[in-house]
Coordinates of N, CA and C in Angstrom, one line a residue:
M1 N 275.4 203.2 -90.6 CA 276.8 203.5 -90.8 C 276.9 205.0 -90.7
A2 N 277.6 205.4 -89.8 CA 277.6 206.8 -89.5 C 278.1 207.6 -90.6
A3 N 277.1 208.3 -90.8 CA 277.1 209.0 -91.2 C 277.3 209.8 -91.1
V4 N 277.3 211.2 -92.0 CA 277.5 211.7 -91.7 C 277.3 212.1 -91.3
A5 N 276.7 211.2 -92.2 CA 276.1 212.5 -92.5 C 276.0 212.7 -92.1
A6 N 276.7 214.0 -90.0 CA 276.8 214.5 -89.5 C 276.8 215.2 -89.6
V7 N 276.5 216.2 -87.8 CA 276.4 217.0 -88.9 C 276.0 218.4 -88.4
A8 N 275.3 219.2 -89.2 CA 275.2 220.6 -88.8 C 273.8 221.0 -88.3
L9 N 273.6 222.2 -88.0 CA 272.4 222.7 -87.4 C 271.8 223.8 -88.3
G10 N 271.1 223.5 -89.4 CA 270.7 224.5 -90.3 C 269.7 225.4 -89.7
A11 N 268.8 224.9 -88.9 CA 267.7 225.7 -88.3 C 268.2 226.8 -87.4
V12 N 269.2 226.5 -86.5 CA 269.8 227.5 -85.7 C 270.5 228.5 -86.5
L13 N 271.2 228.1 -87.5 CA 272.1 229.0 -88.2 C 271.3 229.9 -89.1
T14 N 270.1 229.6 -89.4 CA 269.3 230.4 -90.3 C 268.3 231.2 -89.5
G15 N 268.4 231.1 -88.2 CA 267.5 232.0 -87.4 C 266.2 231.4 -86.9
T16 N 266.0 230.1 -87.1 CA 264.7 229.5 -86.6 C 264.7 229.6 -85.1
A17 N 263.5 229.8 -84.6 CA 263.3 229.9 -83.1 C 263.6 228.6 -82.5
L18 N 264.2 228.6 -81.3 CA 264.5 227.4 -80.6 C 263.3 226.9 -79.7
A19 N 263.2 225.6 -79.5 CA 262.2 225.1 -78.6 C 262.7 225.3 -77.1
A20 N 261.8 225.0 -76.2 CA 262.1 225.2 -74.8 C 263.3 224.4 -74.3
P21 N 264.1 224.9 -73.4 CA 265.2 224.1 -72.9 C 264.8 222.7 -72.4
A22 N 265.7 221.8 -72.6 CA 265.5 220.4 -72.2 C 266.0 220.2 -70.8
A23 N 265.6 219.1 -70.1 CA 266.1 218.8 -68.8 C 267.6 218.6 -68.8
A24 N 268.2 218.7 -67.7 CA 269.7 218.6 -67.6 C 270.1 217.2 -68.1
E25 N 271.1 217.1 -68.9 CA 271.6 215.8 -69.5 C 273.1 215.9 -69.7
E26 N 273.7 214.7 -69.9 CA 275.1 214.7 -70.1 C 275.4 215.2 -71.5
I27 N 276.3 216.2 -71.6 CA 276.6 216.9 -72.8 C 278.0 216.5 -73.2
P28 N 278.3 216.2 -74.5 CA 279.6 215.9 -74.9 C 280.5 217.1 -74.8
E29 N 281.9 216.8 -74.8 CA 282.8 217.9 -74.9 C 283.0 218.3 -76.3
F30 N 283.4 219.6 -76.5 CA 283.5 220.2 -77.8 C 284.9 220.9 -77.9
S31 N 285.4 220.9 -79.1 CA 286.6 221.7 -79.4 C 286.4 222.6 -80.6
H32 N 286.8 223.8 -80.5 CA 286.8 224.8 -81.6 C 288.2 225.0 -82.2
E33 N 289.1 224.2 -81.9 CA 290.5 224.4 -82.3 C 290.6 224.3 -83.9
D34 N 289.7 223.6 -84.5 CA 289.8 223.4 -86.0 C 289.0 224.5 -86.7
C35 N 288.5 225.5 -86.0 CA 287.7 226.5 -86.7 C 288.5 227.1 -87.9
P36 N 287.9 227.2 -89.1 CA 288.7 227.6 -90.3 C 288.8 229.1 -90.3
E37 N 289.8 229.6 -91.0 CA 290.0 231.0 -91.2 C 288.9 231.5 -92.1
L38 N 288.5 232.8 -91.8 CA 287.4 233.4 -92.5 C 287.9 233.9 -93.9
P39 N 287.0 234.0 -94.9 CA 287.4 234.5 -96.2 C 287.9 236.0 -96.0
A40 N 288.7 236.4 -96.9 CA 289.2 237.8 -96.9 C 288.0 238.8 -96.9
G41 N 288.1 239.7 -96.0 CA 287.1 240.7 -95.9 C 285.9 240.4 -95.1
A42 N 285.8 239.2 -94.6 CA 284.6 238.7 -93.8 C 284.5 239.5 -92.5
E43 N 283.3 239.8 -92.1 CA 283.1 240.4 -90.8 C 282.9 239.4 -89.7
P44 N 283.8 239.2 -88.7 CA 283.7 238.2 -87.7 C 282.3 238.1 -87.0
G45 N 281.7 239.3 -86.8 CA 280.4 239.3 -86.2 C 279.3 238.6 -86.9
Y46 N 279.5 238.4 -88.2 CA 278.5 237.7 -89.0 C 278.7 236.2 -89.2
W47 N 279.7 235.7 -88.5 CA 280.1 234.3 -88.6 C 280.1 233.5 -87.3
L48 N 279.7 232.2 -87.5 CA 279.8 231.3 -86.3 C 280.7 230.1 -86.7
C49 N 281.4 229.6 -85.7 CA 282.1 228.4 -85.8 C 281.3 227.3 -85.0
N50 N 281.0 226.2 -85.6 CA 280.1 225.2 -85.1 C 280.9 223.9 -84.9
A51 N 280.9 223.5 -83.6 CA 281.5 222.1 -83.3 C 280.3 221.2 -83.1
V52 N 280.3 220.1 -83.9 CA 279.2 219.2 -83.9 C 279.6 217.8 -83.5
V53 N 278.8 217.2 -82.6 CA 279.0 215.8 -82.2 C 277.7 215.0 -82.6
V54 N 277.8 214.1 -83.5 CA 276.7 213.2 -83.9 C 276.8 212.0 -83.0
S55 N 275.9 212.0 -82.0 CA 276.0 211.0 -80.9 C 275.1 209.7 -81.1
G56 N 274.2 209.7 -82.1 CA 273.3 208.6 -82.2 C 272.5 208.7 -83.5
G57 N 271.7 207.7 -83.8 CA 270.9 207.7 -84.9 C 271.1 206.5 -85.8
E58 N 271.0 206.7 -87.1 CA 271.1 205.5 -88.1 C 271.6 206.0 -89.4
F59 N 272.4 205.2 -90.1 CA 272.8 205.5 -91.4 C 272.7 204.2 -92.2
S60 N 271.6 204.0 -93.0 CA 271.3 202.7 -93.6 C 271.2 202.9 -95.1
F61 N 271.8 202.1 -95.9 CA 271.6 202.1 -97.4 C 271.8 200.8 -98.0
G62 N 271.1 200.5 -99.1 CA 271.2 199.2 -99.7 C 270.9 198.2 -98.7
S63 N 271.7 197.2 -98.5 CA 271.5 196.1 -97.5 C 272.2 196.4 -96.2
F64 N 272.9 197.5 -96.1 CA 273.6 197.8 -94.9 C 272.7 198.6 -94.0
E65 N 272.6 198.1 -92.7 CA 271.8 198.8 -91.7 C 272.7 199.0 -90.5
Q66 N 273.0 200.3 -90.2 CA 273.9 200.6 -89.1 C 273.4 201.6 -88.2
N67 N 273.3 201.3 -86.9 CA 273.1 202.3 -85.9 C 274.4 203.1 -85.6
I68 N 274.2 204.3 -85.3 CA 275.4 205.2 -85.0 C 275.7 205.0 -83.5
E69 N 276.7 204.3 -83.2 CA 277.1 204.0 -81.8 C 278.4 204.7 -81.4
T70 N 279.2 205.1 -82.4 CA 280.4 205.8 -82.1 C 280.3 207.2 -82.6
P71 N 280.5 208.2 -81.8 CA 280.3 209.6 -82.2 C 281.1 210.0 -83.4
M72 N 280.5 210.8 -84.2 CA 281.2 211.5 -85.3 C 281.3 213.0 -84.9
R73 N 282.4 213.6 -85.3 CA 282.6 215.0 -84.9 C 283.0 215.8 -86.2
L74 N 282.4 217.0 -86.3 CA 282.8 217.9 -87.4 C 282.8 219.3 -86.9
V75 N 283.6 220.1 -87.6 CA 283.7 221.5 -87.3 C 283.5 222.3 -88.6
Y76 N 282.6 223.3 -88.6 CA 282.5 224.1 -89.8 C 282.1 225.5 -89.4
A77 N 282.3 226.4 -90.3 CA 281.9 227.8 -90.1 C 280.8 228.2 -91.1
N78 N 279.9 229.1 -90.6 CA 278.9 229.6 -91.5 C 278.7 231.1 -91.2
G79 N 278.4 231.8 -92.3 CA 278.3 233.3 -92.1 C 277.6 233.9 -93.2
F80 N 277.5 235.2 -93.1 CA 276.8 236.0 -94.2 C 277.7 237.1 -94.7
D81 N 277.7 237.4 -96.0 CA 278.4 238.5 -96.5 C 277.7 239.8 -96.0
A82 N 278.5 240.7 -95.5 CA 278.0 241.9 -94.8 C 277.2 242.8 -95.8
D83 N 277.5 242.7 -97.1 CA 276.8 243.5 -98.1 C 275.7 242.8 -98.7
T84 N 275.8 241.6 -99.1 CA 274.8 240.9 -99.9 C 273.9 240.0 -99.0
F85 N 274.4 239.6 -97.8 CA 273.8 238.7 -96.9 C 273.7 237.3 -97.5
E86 N 274.5 237.0 -98.4 CA 274.5 235.6 -99.0 C 275.2 234.7 -98.0
E87 N 274.7 233.6 -97.7 CA 275.2 232.7 -96.7 C 276.3 231.8 -97.3
T88 N 277.3 231.5 -96.5 CA 278.4 230.6 -97.0 C 278.8 229.7 -95.8
A89 N 279.1 228.4 -96.1 CA 279.5 227.5 -95.1 C 280.9 227.0 -95.5
I90 N 281.8 226.7 -94.6 CA 283.1 226.2 -94.8 C 283.3 225.0 -93.9
L91 N 283.5 223.8 -94.5 CA 283.8 222.6 -93.7 C 285.3 222.6 -93.3
A92 N 285.6 222.5 -92.0 CA 286.9 222.5 -91.6 C 287.5 221.1 -91.3
S93 N 286.7 220.3 -90.6 CA 287.2 218.9 -90.2 C 286.0 218.0 -90.0
F94 N 286.3 216.7 -90.2 CA 285.3 215.6 -90.0 C 286.0 214.4 -89.4
E95 N 285.6 213.9 -88.3 CA 286.3 212.8 -87.6 C 285.3 211.7 -87.3
S96 N 285.7 210.5 -87.7 CA 284.9 209.3 -87.4 C 285.8 208.1 -87.2
E97 N 285.3 207.0 -86.7 CA 286.0 205.8 -86.4 C 285.6 204.7 -87.2
W98 N 286.5 203.7 -87.4 CA 286.1 202.5 -88.1 C 285.1 201.7 -87.3
M99 N 284.0 201.2 -88.0 CA 283.0 200.4 -87.4 C 282.8 199.1 -88.2
Q100 N 282.6 198.0 -87.5 CA 282.4 196.8 -88.1 C 281.0 196.7 -88.7
V101 N 280.9 196.5 -90.0 CA 279.6 196.4 -90.6 C 279.2 195.0 -91.1
R102 N 280.2 194.2 -91.2 CA 280.0 192.8 -91.6 C 280.9 191.9 -90.9
E103 N 280.3 190.8 -90.2 CA 281.2 189.9 -89.5 C 282.0 189.1 -90.5
G104 N 283.1 188.6 -90.0 CA 283.9 187.7 -90.9 C 283.2 186.4 -91.3
I105 N 283.6 185.9 -92.4 CA 283.0 184.7 -92.9 C 283.2 183.6 -92.0
F106 N 284.3 183.5 -91.3 CA 284.7 182.5 -90.4 C 284.6 182.9 -88.9
G107 N 283.9 184.1 -88.7 CA 283.8 184.6 -87.4 C 285.0 185.4 -86.9
D108 N 286.0 185.6 -87.8 CA 287.2 186.4 -87.4 C 286.9 187.9 -87.5
R109 N 287.6 188.7 -86.8 CA 287.5 190.1 -86.9 C 288.5 190.8 -87.7
F110 N 289.4 190.1 -88.3 CA 290.5 190.7 -89.0 C 290.5 190.5 -90.5
L111 N 290.6 189.2 -90.9 CA 290.8 188.9 -92.4 C 289.6 189.1 -93.2
S112 N 288.4 188.7 -92.8 CA 287.3 188.7 -93.6 C 286.1 189.6 -93.1
A113 N 286.2 190.1 -91.9 CA 285.3 191.1 -91.5 C 285.4 192.4 -92.3
V114 N 284.3 193.2 -92.4 CA 284.4 194.4 -93.2 C 284.1 195.6 -92.3
Y115 N 284.9 196.6 -92.4 CA 284.8 197.8 -91.6 C 284.5 199.0 -92.5
A116 N 283.8 200.0 -91.9 CA 283.4 201.2 -92.6 C 283.7 202.4 -91.8
K117 N 284.0 203.5 -92.6 CA 284.4 204.8 -92.0 C 283.8 205.9 -92.9
P118 N 282.8 206.6 -92.4 CA 282.3 207.8 -93.2 C 283.3 208.9 -93.3
E119 N 283.4 209.6 -94.4 CA 284.3 210.7 -94.6 C 283.5 211.8 -95.3
A120 N 283.6 213.0 -94.9 CA 282.9 214.2 -95.5 C 283.7 214.6 -96.7
V121 N 282.9 215.0 -97.7 CA 283.5 215.6 -99.0 C 283.2 217.1 -99.0
D122 N 282.0 217.5 -98.6 CA 281.6 218.9 -98.7 C 280.4 219.1 -97.8
L123 N 280.2 220.4 -97.5 CA 279.0 220.8 -96.7 C 278.5 222.1 -97.1
D124 N 277.2 222.3 -97.1 CA 276.6 223.6 -97.5 C 275.3 223.7 -96.7
L125 N 274.8 224.9 -96.6 CA 273.5 225.2 -95.9 C 272.6 225.9 -96.9
V126 N 271.5 225.3 -97.2 CA 270.5 225.8 -98.2 C 269.1 225.7 -97.7
N127 N 268.5 226.9 -97.6 CA 267.1 227.0 -97.1 C 266.9 226.3 -95.8
G128 N 267.8 226.4 -94.9 CA 267.7 225.8 -93.6 C 268.1 224.4 -93.5
N129 N 268.4 223.7 -94.6 CA 268.8 222.3 -94.6 C 270.3 222.2 -94.7
V130 N 270.8 221.1 -94.2 CA 272.2 220.8 -94.3 C 272.5 219.9 -95.4
Q131 N 273.2 220.3 -96.4 CA 273.6 219.5 -97.5 C 275.0 219.0 -97.3
L132 N 275.1 217.7 -96.9 CA 276.3 217.0 -96.6 C 276.6 216.0 -97.6
D133 N 277.8 216.1 -98.2 CA 278.3 215.1 -99.2 C 279.2 214.2 -98.5
L134 N 279.0 212.9 -98.6 CA 279.8 211.9 -97.9 C 280.3 210.8 -98.9
K135 N 281.4 210.2 -98.5 CA 281.7 208.9 -99.0 C 282.0 208.0 -97.8
V136 N 281.8 206.7 -98.0 CA 282.0 205.7 -97.0 C 283.1 204.8 -97.4
R137 N 284.2 204.8 -96.6 CA 285.4 204.0 -96.9 C 285.2 202.6 -96.3
L138 N 285.3 201.6 -97.1 CA 285.3 200.2 -96.6 C 286.7 199.6 -96.5
G139 N 286.9 198.7 -95.6 CA 288.3 198.1 -95.6 C 288.3 196.8 -95.0
N140 N 289.2 195.9 -95.5 CA 289.7 194.7 -94.9 C 290.9 194.3 -95.8
P141 N 291.6 193.3 -95.5 CA 292.8 192.9 -96.3 C 292.5 192.6 -97.7
F142 N 291.3 192.0 -98.0 CA 291.0 191.7 -99.4 C 290.6 192.9 -100.2
L143 N 289.7 193.8 -99.6 CA 289.2 194.9 -100.3 C 290.3 196.0 -100.4
G144 N 291.2 196.0 -99.5 CA 292.2 197.1 -99.4 C 291.5 198.2 -98.5
W145 N 292.2 199.3 -98.4 CA 291.7 200.4 -97.5 C 291.4 201.6 -98.3
N146 N 291.3 201.5 -99.6 CA 290.9 202.7 -100.5 C 289.6 202.4 -101.1
C147 N 288.9 201.4 -100.8 CA 287.6 201.0 -101.3 C 286.6 202.0 -100.7
T148 N 285.8 202.6 -101.6 CA 284.8 203.6 -101.1 C 283.4 203.4 -101.8
I149 N 282.4 203.7 -101.0 CA 281.0 203.9 -101.6 C 280.8 205.4 -101.7
G150 N 280.7 205.8 -103.0 CA 280.8 207.3 -103.2 C 282.2 207.7 -103.3
T151 N 282.4 208.8 -104.1 CA 283.7 209.4 -104.3 C 283.6 210.9 -104.2
N152 N 284.8 211.5 -104.2 CA 284.8 213.0 -104.2 C 284.0 213.6 -105.3
S153 N 284.0 213.0 -106.5 CA 283.3 213.5 -107.6 C 281.9 213.0 -107.7
N154 N 281.6 211.9 -107.0 CA 280.2 211.3 -107.1 C 279.9 210.8 -105.7
P155 N 279.6 211.8 -104.7 CA 279.4 211.4 -103.3 C 278.0 211.0 -103.1
I156 N 277.8 210.5 -101.8 CA 276.4 210.4 -101.3 C 275.9 211.7 -100.9
E157 N 274.9 212.2 -101.5 CA 274.4 213.6 -101.2 C 273.2 213.6 -100.3
L158 N 273.5 214.0 -99.0 CA 272.4 214.1 -98.0 C 271.9 215.5 -98.0
N159 N 270.5 215.6 -97.9 CA 269.9 216.9 -97.7 C 269.1 216.8 -96.4
L160 N 269.8 217.1 -95.3 CA 269.3 216.8 -93.9 C 268.4 218.0 -93.4
T161 N 267.3 217.6 -92.8 CA 266.4 218.6 -92.4 C 265.9 218.3 -91.0
V162 N 265.4 219.3 -90.2 CA 264.8 219.1 -89.0 C 263.3 218.9 -89.2
G163 N 262.8 219.1 -90.4 CA 261.4 219.0 -90.8 C 261.1 217.6 -91.2
T164 N 260.1 217.5 -92.1 CA 259.6 216.2 -92.6 C 260.0 216.0 -94.0
T165 N 260.5 214.8 -94.3 CA 261.0 214.4 -95.6 C 259.8 214.1 -96.6
N166 N 260.2 214.0 -97.8 CA 259.2 213.7 -98.9 C 259.8 212.7 -99.8
P167 N 260.1 211.4 -99.3 CA 260.9 210.5 -100.2 C 260.0 209.8 -101.2
P168 N 260.6 209.2 -102.2 CA 259.9 208.3 -103.1 C 259.7 207.0 -102.4
P169 N 258.7 206.2 -102.8 CA 258.4 204.9 -102.2 C 259.6 204.0 -102.5
P170 N 259.8 203.0 -101.6 CA 259.0 202.5 -100.5 C 259.1 203.3 -99.2
N171 N 260.1 204.2 -99.1 CA 260.2 204.9 -97.9 C 259.0 205.8 -97.6
E172 N 258.7 206.0 -96.4 CA 257.6 206.9 -96.0 C 258.2 208.2 -95.3
P173 N 257.5 209.3 -95.3 CA 258.1 210.5 -94.6 C 258.5 210.2 -93.2
I174 N 259.6 210.9 -92.8 CA 260.1 210.9 -91.4 C 260.4 212.3 -91.0
S175 N 260.4 212.6 -89.7 CA 260.6 213.9 -89.3 C 261.8 214.0 -88.3
G176 N 262.5 215.1 -88.4 CA 263.6 215.4 -87.5 C 263.0 216.1 -86.3
S177 N 263.8 216.8 -85.5 CA 263.3 217.5 -84.3 C 264.0 218.9 -84.3
P178 N 263.3 219.9 -83.9 CA 263.9 221.3 -83.9 C 264.9 221.4 -82.8
P179 N 265.8 222.3 -82.9 CA 266.9 222.5 -81.9 C 266.3 222.9 -80.6
V180 N 267.0 222.4 -79.5 CA 266.6 222.7 -78.1 C 267.8 223.1 -77.4
D181 N 267.8 224.2 -76.6 CA 268.9 224.6 -75.8 C 269.1 223.5 -74.7
V182 N 270.4 223.1 -74.6 CA 270.7 222.2 -73.4 C 271.8 222.7 -72.6
S183 N 272.4 223.8 -73.0 CA 273.5 224.5 -72.2 C 273.6 225.9 -72.7
T184 N 273.9 226.8 -71.8 CA 274.1 228.2 -72.1 C 275.6 228.6 -72.0
D185 N 276.4 227.8 -71.3 CA 277.8 228.1 -71.1 C 278.6 226.8 -71.2
P186 N 279.1 226.4 -72.4 CA 278.9 227.1 -73.7 C 277.5 226.9 -74.2
W187 N 277.2 227.7 -75.2 CA 275.9 227.5 -75.9 C 275.8 226.3 -76.7
V188 N 275.0 225.3 -76.3 CA 274.8 224.0 -76.9 C 273.4 223.7 -77.2
V189 N 273.1 223.3 -78.4 CA 271.7 222.8 -78.8 C 271.8 221.4 -79.2
K190 N 270.6 220.8 -79.0 CA 270.5 219.4 -79.4 C 269.4 219.3 -80.5
T191 N 269.6 218.5 -81.5 CA 268.6 218.4 -82.6 C 268.7 217.1 -83.3
T192 N 267.8 216.7 -84.1 CA 267.9 215.5 -85.0 C 267.6 216.0 -86.4
L193 N 268.5 215.6 -87.3 CA 268.4 215.9 -88.7 C 268.2 214.6 -89.5
V194 N 267.3 214.6 -90.5 CA 266.9 213.4 -91.2 C 266.9 213.6 -92.7
D195 N 267.1 212.5 -93.4 CA 266.9 212.4 -94.8 C 266.7 211.0 -95.2
N196 N 265.7 210.7 -96.0 CA 265.5 209.3 -96.5 C 265.0 209.4 -98.0
A197 N 265.5 210.4 -98.7 CA 265.2 210.6 -100.1 C 266.5 210.6 -100.9
F198 N 267.6 210.2 -100.4 CA 268.8 210.2 -101.2 C 269.2 208.9 -101.8
S199 N 269.9 208.9 -102.9 CA 270.4 207.7 -103.5 C 271.9 207.5 -103.2
V200 N 272.4 206.3 -103.4 CA 273.7 205.9 -103.1 C 274.4 205.2 -104.3
P201 N 275.6 205.7 -104.7 CA 276.2 205.1 -105.9 C 276.9 203.8 -105.5
G202 N 277.5 203.2 -106.5 CA 278.1 201.9 -106.3 C 279.5 202.1 -105.8
A203 N 280.2 200.9 -105.6 CA 281.5 200.9 -105.0 C 282.6 201.3 -106.0
D204 N 283.7 201.8 -105.5 CA 284.8 202.3 -106.3 C 286.1 201.9 -105.7
N205 N 287.1 201.5 -106.5 CA 288.5 201.2 -106.1 C 288.6 200.1 -105.0
C206 N 287.7 199.1 -105.2 CA 287.7 198.0 -104.2 C 288.5 196.8 -104.8
G207 N 289.5 196.3 -104.1 CA 290.3 195.2 -104.6 C 291.3 195.8 -105.6
I208 N 292.2 194.9 -106.1 CA 293.2 195.3 -107.1 C 292.6 195.6 -108.4
G209 N 292.8 196.9 -108.9 CA 292.2 197.3 -110.2 C 290.7 197.2 -110.2
D210 N 290.0 197.6 -109.1 CA 288.6 197.6 -109.0 C 288.0 196.2 -109.2
S211 N 288.8 195.1 -108.9 CA 288.3 193.8 -109.2 C 287.2 193.3 -108.2
A212 N 287.1 194.0 -107.1 CA 286.0 193.6 -106.1 C 284.9 194.6 -106.0
N213 N 284.8 195.5 -106.9 CA 283.6 196.5 -107.0 C 282.3 195.7 -107.1
W214 N 282.3 194.7 -108.0 CA 281.1 194.0 -108.2 C 280.6 193.2 -107.0
M215 N 281.6 192.7 -106.2 CA 281.2 191.9 -105.0 C 280.6 192.8 -104.0
V216 N 281.3 194.0 -103.8 CA 280.7 194.9 -102.8 C 279.3 195.4 -103.2
N217 N 279.1 195.7 -104.5 CA 277.8 196.1 -104.9 C 276.8 195.0 -104.7
L218 N 277.2 193.8 -105.0 CA 276.3 192.6 -104.8 C 275.9 192.5 -103.3
I219 N 276.9 192.5 -102.5 CA 276.6 192.2 -101.0 C 275.9 193.4 -100.4
A220 N 276.2 194.6 -100.8 CA 275.7 195.8 -100.2 C 274.4 196.3 -100.9
G221 N 274.0 195.7 -102.0 CA 272.8 196.1 -102.7 C 273.0 197.5 -103.3
L222 N 274.1 197.7 -104.0 CA 274.4 199.0 -104.6 C 274.5 198.9 -106.1
P223 N 274.2 200.0 -106.8 CA 273.7 201.3 -106.4 C 272.3 201.1 -105.8
S224 N 272.0 202.0 -104.8 CA 270.7 202.0 -104.1 C 269.9 203.2 -104.5
A225 N 268.8 203.1 -105.1 CA 268.0 204.2 -105.5 C 267.4 205.0 -104.4
A226 N 267.0 206.2 -104.6 CA 266.3 207.1 -103.7 C 265.1 206.4 -103.2
G227 N 264.8 206.5 -101.9 CA 263.6 205.8 -101.4 C 263.9 204.5 -100.7
K228 N 265.2 204.1 -100.7 CA 265.6 202.9 -100.0 C 266.7 203.1 -99.0
N229 N 266.9 204.3 -98.7 CA 268.1 204.6 -97.8 C 267.6 205.6 -96.7
T230 N 268.3 205.6 -95.6 CA 267.9 206.5 -94.4 C 269.1 207.0 -93.7
A231 N 269.0 208.3 -93.3 CA 270.0 208.9 -92.5 C 269.3 209.6 -91.4
I232 N 269.6 209.3 -90.1 CA 269.0 210.0 -88.9 C 270.2 210.3 -88.0
F233 N 270.4 211.6 -87.9 CA 271.6 212.1 -87.1 C 271.1 212.8 -85.9
E234 N 271.3 212.2 -84.7 CA 271.0 212.8 -83.4 C 272.3 213.6 -83.0
Q235 N 272.2 214.9 -82.8 CA 273.5 215.6 -82.6 C 273.4 216.7 -81.6
Y236 N 274.6 217.1 -81.2 CA 274.7 218.3 -80.3 C 275.6 219.3 -81.1
V237 N 275.3 220.6 -81.0 CA 276.1 221.6 -81.7 C 276.4 222.7 -80.7
A238 N 277.7 223.0 -80.6 CA 278.2 224.1 -79.8 C 278.7 225.2 -80.8
A239 N 278.0 226.4 -80.8 CA 278.4 227.4 -81.7 C 279.0 228.6 -81.0
K240 N 280.0 229.2 -81.6 CA 280.7 230.4 -81.0 C 280.8 231.4 -82.2
S241 N 280.6 232.6 -81.8 CA 280.8 233.7 -82.8 C 282.3 233.9 -83.0
Y242 N 282.7 234.3 -84.2 CA 284.1 234.5 -84.4 C 284.6 235.7 -83.6
T243 N 283.8 236.5 -83.0 CA 284.2 237.5 -82.1 C 284.6 237.0 -80.7
E244 N 284.2 235.7 -80.4 CA 284.5 235.1 -79.2 C 285.8 234.2 -79.3
L245 N 286.2 233.9 -80.5 CA 287.3 233.0 -80.7 C 288.7 233.8 -80.6

């Protein structure tokens, strides 16, 4: 279930060296129209606006296992205070589409099928990793369309890395891939971010008066402890300095 945990490019943004350019490949289109305004007093030369397309991978938790087949897009800015060099990230937008995660009981695609849509709550960059907070909205006529796994106050907290994870069992370590230049005009890099050490909270606001929370938790295997969930985000990032915008 896509994820988010989409997403950003911590290694590039913190100055990690890039790998050698990859062979020519089809590159998605990007838009920087949603770039956020910079904080008061910010120096544009110290800031980047990043348009991200998560084009593939996996987002699995509890008993839900979902390949990312529909792109997720997000735009965020990151930069440094000109005096303290403290890094700050600002999430501007996150776009995803509804995906069917459970077939209907009677084979229908409308009344009893379950659809999911990831939504970003917050984003930060810490020590080269992308900390992406998500909630996953579930929907069908029975659950309603305000049913979520994770909330704004209790989200799914991903700590995405291009390095190697250190999850509790039964998960084993997995590795992302460092950024690779795939285009110079515009500047685009490709990378894979991973996390399989996060936990997932239970359902909230499902059915009338939370009446279906228990059912979602039972079917989805929630809450799901750390070591039983996996996020793999294959993504492209187009970065522009605020002096170019």
